[in-house]
Short mmCIF file of C-alpha atoms in Angstrom, two decimals:
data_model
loop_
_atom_site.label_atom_id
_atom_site.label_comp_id
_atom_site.label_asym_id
_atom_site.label_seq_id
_atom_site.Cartn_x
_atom_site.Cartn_y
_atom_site.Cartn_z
CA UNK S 2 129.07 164.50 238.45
CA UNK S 3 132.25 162.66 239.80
CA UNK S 4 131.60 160.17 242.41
CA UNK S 5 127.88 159.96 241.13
CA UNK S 6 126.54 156.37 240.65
CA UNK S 7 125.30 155.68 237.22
CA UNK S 8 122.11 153.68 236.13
CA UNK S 9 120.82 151.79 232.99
CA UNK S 10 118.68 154.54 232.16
CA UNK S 11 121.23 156.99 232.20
CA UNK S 12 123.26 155.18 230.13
CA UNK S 13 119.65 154.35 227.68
CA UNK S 14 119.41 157.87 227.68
CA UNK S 15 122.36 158.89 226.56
CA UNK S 16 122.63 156.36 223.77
CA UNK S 17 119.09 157.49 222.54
CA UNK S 18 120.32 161.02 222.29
CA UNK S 19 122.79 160.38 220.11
CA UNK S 20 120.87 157.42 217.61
CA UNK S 21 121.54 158.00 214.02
CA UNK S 22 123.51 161.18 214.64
CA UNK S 23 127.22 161.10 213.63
CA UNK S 24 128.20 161.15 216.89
CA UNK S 25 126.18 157.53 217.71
CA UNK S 26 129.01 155.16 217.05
CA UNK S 27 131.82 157.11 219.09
CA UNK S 28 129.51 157.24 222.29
CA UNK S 29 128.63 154.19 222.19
CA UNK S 30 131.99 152.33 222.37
CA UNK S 31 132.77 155.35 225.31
CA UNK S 32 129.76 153.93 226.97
CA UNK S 33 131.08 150.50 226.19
CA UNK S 34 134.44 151.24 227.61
CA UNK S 35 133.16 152.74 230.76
CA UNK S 36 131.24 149.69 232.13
CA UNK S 37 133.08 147.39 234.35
CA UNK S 38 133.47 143.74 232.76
CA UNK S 39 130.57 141.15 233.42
CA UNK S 40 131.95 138.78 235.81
CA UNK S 41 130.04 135.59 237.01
CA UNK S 42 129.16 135.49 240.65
CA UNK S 43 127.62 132.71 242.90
CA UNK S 44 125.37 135.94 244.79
CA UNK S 45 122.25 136.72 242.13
CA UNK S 46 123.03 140.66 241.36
CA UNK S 47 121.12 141.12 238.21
CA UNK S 48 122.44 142.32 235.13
CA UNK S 49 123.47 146.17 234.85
CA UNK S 50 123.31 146.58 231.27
CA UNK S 51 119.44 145.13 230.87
CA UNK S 52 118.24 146.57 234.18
CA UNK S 53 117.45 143.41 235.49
CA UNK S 54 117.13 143.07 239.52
CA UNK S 55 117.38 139.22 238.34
CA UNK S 56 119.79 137.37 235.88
CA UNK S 57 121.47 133.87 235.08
CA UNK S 58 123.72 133.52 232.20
CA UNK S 59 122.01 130.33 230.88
CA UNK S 60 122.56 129.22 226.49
CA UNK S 61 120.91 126.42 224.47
CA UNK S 62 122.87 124.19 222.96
CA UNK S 63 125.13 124.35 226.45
CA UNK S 64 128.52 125.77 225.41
CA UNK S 65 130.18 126.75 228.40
CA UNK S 66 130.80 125.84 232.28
CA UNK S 67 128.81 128.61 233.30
CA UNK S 68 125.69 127.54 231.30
CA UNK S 69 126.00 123.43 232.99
CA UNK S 70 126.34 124.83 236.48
CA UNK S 71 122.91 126.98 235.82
CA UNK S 72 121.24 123.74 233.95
CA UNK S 73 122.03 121.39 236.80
CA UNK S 74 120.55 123.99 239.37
CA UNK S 75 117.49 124.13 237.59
CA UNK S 76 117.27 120.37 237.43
CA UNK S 77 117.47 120.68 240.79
CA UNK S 78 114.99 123.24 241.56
CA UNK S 79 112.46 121.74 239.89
CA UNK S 80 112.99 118.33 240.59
CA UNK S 81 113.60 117.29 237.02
CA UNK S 82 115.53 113.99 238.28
CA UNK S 83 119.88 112.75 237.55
CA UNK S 84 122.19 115.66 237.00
CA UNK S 85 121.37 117.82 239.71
CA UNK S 86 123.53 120.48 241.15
CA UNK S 87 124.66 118.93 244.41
CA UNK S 88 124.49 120.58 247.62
CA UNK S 89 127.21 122.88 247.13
CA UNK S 90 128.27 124.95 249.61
CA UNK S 91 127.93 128.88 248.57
CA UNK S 92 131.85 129.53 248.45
CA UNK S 93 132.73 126.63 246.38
CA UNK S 94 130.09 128.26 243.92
CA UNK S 95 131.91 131.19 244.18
CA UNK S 96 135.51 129.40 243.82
CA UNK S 97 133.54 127.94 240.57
CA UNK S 98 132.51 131.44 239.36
CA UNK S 99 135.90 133.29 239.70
CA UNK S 100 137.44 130.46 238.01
CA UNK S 101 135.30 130.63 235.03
CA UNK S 102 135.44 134.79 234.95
CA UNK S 103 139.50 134.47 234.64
CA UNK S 104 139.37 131.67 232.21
CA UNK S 105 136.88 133.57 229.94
CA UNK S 106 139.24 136.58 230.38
CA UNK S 107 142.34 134.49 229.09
CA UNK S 108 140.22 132.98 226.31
CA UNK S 109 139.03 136.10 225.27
CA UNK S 110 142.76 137.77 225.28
CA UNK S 111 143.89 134.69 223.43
CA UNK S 112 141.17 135.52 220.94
CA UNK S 113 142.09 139.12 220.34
CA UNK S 114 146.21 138.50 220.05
CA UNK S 115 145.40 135.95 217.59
CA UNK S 116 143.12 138.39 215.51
CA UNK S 117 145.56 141.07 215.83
CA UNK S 118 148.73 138.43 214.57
CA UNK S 119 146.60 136.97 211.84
CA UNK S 120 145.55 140.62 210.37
CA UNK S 121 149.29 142.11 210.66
CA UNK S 122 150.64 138.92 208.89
CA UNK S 123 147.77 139.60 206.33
CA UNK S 124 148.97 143.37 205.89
CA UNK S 125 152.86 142.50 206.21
CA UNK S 126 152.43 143.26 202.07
CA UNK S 127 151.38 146.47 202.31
CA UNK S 128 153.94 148.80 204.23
CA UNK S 129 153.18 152.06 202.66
CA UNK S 130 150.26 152.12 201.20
CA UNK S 131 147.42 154.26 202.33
CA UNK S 132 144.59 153.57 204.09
CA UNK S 133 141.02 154.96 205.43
CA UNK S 134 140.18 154.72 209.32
CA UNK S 135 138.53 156.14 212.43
CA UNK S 136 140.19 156.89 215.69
CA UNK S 137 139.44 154.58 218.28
CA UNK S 138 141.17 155.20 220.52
CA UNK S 139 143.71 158.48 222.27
CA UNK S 140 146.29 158.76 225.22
CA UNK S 141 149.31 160.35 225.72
CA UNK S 142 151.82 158.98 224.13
CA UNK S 143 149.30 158.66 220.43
CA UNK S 144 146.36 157.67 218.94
CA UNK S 145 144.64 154.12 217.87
CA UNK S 146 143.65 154.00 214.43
CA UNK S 147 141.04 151.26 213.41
CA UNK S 148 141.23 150.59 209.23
CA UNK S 149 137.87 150.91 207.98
CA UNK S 150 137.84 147.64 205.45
CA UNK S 151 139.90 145.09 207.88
CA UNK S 152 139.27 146.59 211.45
CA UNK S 153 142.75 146.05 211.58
CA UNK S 154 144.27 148.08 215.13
CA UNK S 155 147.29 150.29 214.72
CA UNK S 156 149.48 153.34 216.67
CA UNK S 157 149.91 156.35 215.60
CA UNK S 158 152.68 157.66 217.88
CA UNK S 159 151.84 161.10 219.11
CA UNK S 160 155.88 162.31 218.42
CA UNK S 161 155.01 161.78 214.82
CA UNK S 162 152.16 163.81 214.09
CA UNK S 163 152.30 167.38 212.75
CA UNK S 164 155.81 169.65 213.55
CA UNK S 165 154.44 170.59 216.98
CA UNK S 166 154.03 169.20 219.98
CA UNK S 167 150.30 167.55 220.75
CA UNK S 168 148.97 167.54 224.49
CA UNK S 169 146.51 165.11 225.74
CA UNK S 170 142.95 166.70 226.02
CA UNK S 171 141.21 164.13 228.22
CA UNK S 172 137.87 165.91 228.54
CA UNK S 173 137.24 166.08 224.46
CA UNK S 174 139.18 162.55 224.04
CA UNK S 175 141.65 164.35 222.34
CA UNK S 176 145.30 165.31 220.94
CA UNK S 177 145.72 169.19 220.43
CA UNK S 178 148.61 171.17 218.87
CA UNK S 179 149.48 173.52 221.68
CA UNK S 180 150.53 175.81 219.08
CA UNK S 181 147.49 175.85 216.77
CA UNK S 182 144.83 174.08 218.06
CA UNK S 183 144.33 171.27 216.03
CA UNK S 184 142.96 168.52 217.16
CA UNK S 185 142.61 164.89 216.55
CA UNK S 186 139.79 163.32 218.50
CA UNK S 187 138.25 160.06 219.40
CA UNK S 188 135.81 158.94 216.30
CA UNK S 189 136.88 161.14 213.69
CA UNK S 190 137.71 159.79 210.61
CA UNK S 191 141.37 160.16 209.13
CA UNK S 192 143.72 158.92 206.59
CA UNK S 193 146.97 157.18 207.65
CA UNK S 194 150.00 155.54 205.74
CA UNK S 195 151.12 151.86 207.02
CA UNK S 196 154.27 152.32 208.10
CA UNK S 197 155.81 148.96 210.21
CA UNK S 198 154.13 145.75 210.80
CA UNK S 199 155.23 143.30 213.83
CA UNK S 200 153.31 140.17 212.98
CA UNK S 201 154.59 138.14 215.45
CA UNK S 202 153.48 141.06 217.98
CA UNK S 203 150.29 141.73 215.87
CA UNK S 204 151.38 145.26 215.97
CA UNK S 205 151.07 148.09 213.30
CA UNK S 206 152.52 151.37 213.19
CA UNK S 207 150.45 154.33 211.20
CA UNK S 208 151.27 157.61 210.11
CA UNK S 209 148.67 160.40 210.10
CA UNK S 210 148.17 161.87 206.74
CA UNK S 211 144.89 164.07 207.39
CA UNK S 212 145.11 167.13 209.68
CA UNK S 213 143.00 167.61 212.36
CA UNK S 214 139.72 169.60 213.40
CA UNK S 215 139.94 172.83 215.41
CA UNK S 216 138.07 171.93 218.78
CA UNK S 217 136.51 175.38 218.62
CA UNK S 218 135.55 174.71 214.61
CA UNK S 219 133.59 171.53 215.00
CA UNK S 220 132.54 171.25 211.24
CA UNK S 221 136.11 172.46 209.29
CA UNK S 222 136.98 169.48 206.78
CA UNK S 223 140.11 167.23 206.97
CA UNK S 224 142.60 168.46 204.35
CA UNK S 225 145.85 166.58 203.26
CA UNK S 226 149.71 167.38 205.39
CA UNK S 227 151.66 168.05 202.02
CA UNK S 228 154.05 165.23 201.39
CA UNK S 229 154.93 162.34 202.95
CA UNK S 230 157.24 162.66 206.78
CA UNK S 231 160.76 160.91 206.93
CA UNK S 232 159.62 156.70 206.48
CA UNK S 233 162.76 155.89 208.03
CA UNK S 234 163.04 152.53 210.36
CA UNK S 235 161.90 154.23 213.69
CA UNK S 236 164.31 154.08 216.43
CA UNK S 237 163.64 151.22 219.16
CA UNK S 238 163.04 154.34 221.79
CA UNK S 239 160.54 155.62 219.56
CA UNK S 240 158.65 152.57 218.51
CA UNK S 241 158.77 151.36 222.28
CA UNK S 242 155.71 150.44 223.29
CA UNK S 243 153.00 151.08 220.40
CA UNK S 244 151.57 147.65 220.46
CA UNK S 245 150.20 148.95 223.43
CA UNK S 246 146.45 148.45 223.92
CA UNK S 247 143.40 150.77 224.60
CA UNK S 248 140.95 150.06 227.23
#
């Protein structure tokens, strides 16, 4: 229910439901999505995710900031001798923490434009050919299309998809034709064409070459839109924007 406050064994629950069904994979990375990112904190809150009342984010070989603060505290603690924590007052701890949260966040942005760059310049070859993939993602304005061999990320722009125009069904993660109900929703498999790659953006644009699923007809099979749309260069207006990220 809105407003309700969720728990790990909710979310357990849920994922066990779905195990090794075909639905496993799509509510997983909506269960994923939903949880707020892990954040270090100077206060001792647990961790969410393994229902812990009590956690510390602590690795062996030490590889980041977070992991020395913890080992000097426990040389401290138990009186292990030189390289002790000092006695740090509790909100320079937590100066320490937020600054370590934002630079993981900027690291691991870094990480993901760099990815995305590398993998358009890699398919900056391949403008029209065809490819197999699985929604990932669906807003308003289109859908995210993840390729099935690279994992490459593109757009599908929702203006471009069928000769009708396609509403945003939030509740079933969907796009629906308001004129006959097809729908293209969040895990289903499709076929798209590459049709513009931005390598400098690490953006790729997709066109949808598999209709979509009646919402009402769960199990009717993906058949082929008969020949290819207009592959013209996309107007600036229309192209606005598609490098734009899911949650």
């Amino acid at each position: 229910a809105k407003g309700q406050t969720m728990r790990a064994k909710q979310f357990n629950d849920i994922l066990a439901k779905v195990r090794e069904t075909e639905h496993e994979h799509v509510v997983n990375e909506v269960v994923l999505r939903s949880q707020a990112q892990a954040e270090y904190t100077a206060q001792n809150y647990g961790h969410f995710g393994l229902n812990l009342r009590r956690y510390a984010h602590f690795t062996s070989p030490i590889r980041r900031y977070a992991d020395l603060i913890v080992h000097r505290a426990l040389i401290r603690a138990l009186h292990l001798g030189p390289g002790a924590l000092p006695d740090t007052p509790l909100d320079e701890l937590a100066e320490i923490a937020a600054r370590i949260s934002a630079a993981e966040r900027r690291a691991m942005t870094a990480e993901r434009e760099t990815i995305d760059r590398l993998i358009a310049g890699f398919l900056a070859g391949q403008v029209g050919a065809s490819f197999a993939g699985k929604i990932s993602g669906v807003t308003r304005s289109g859908l995210f299309v993840k390729l099935s061999e690279s994992g490459a990320d593109g757009f599908v722009p929702a203006s471009t998809i069928g000769d009708e125009y396609f509403r945003h069904d939030e509740a079933h993660a969907a796009l629906v034709g308001s004129r006959s109900g097809t729908a293209f929703r969040l895990g289903d498999n499709v076929d798209v064409r590459l049709l513009e790659v931005a390598p400098m953006a690490g953006a790729l644009r997709f066109e949808i070459l598999s209709e979509g699923r009646s919402l009402r007809g769960a199990g009717l099979r993906s058949r082929k839109i008969k020949g290819p749309r207009d592959n013209k260069s996309p107007s600036r207006k229309a192209t606005k924007g598609y490098k734009g990220r899911r949650k």
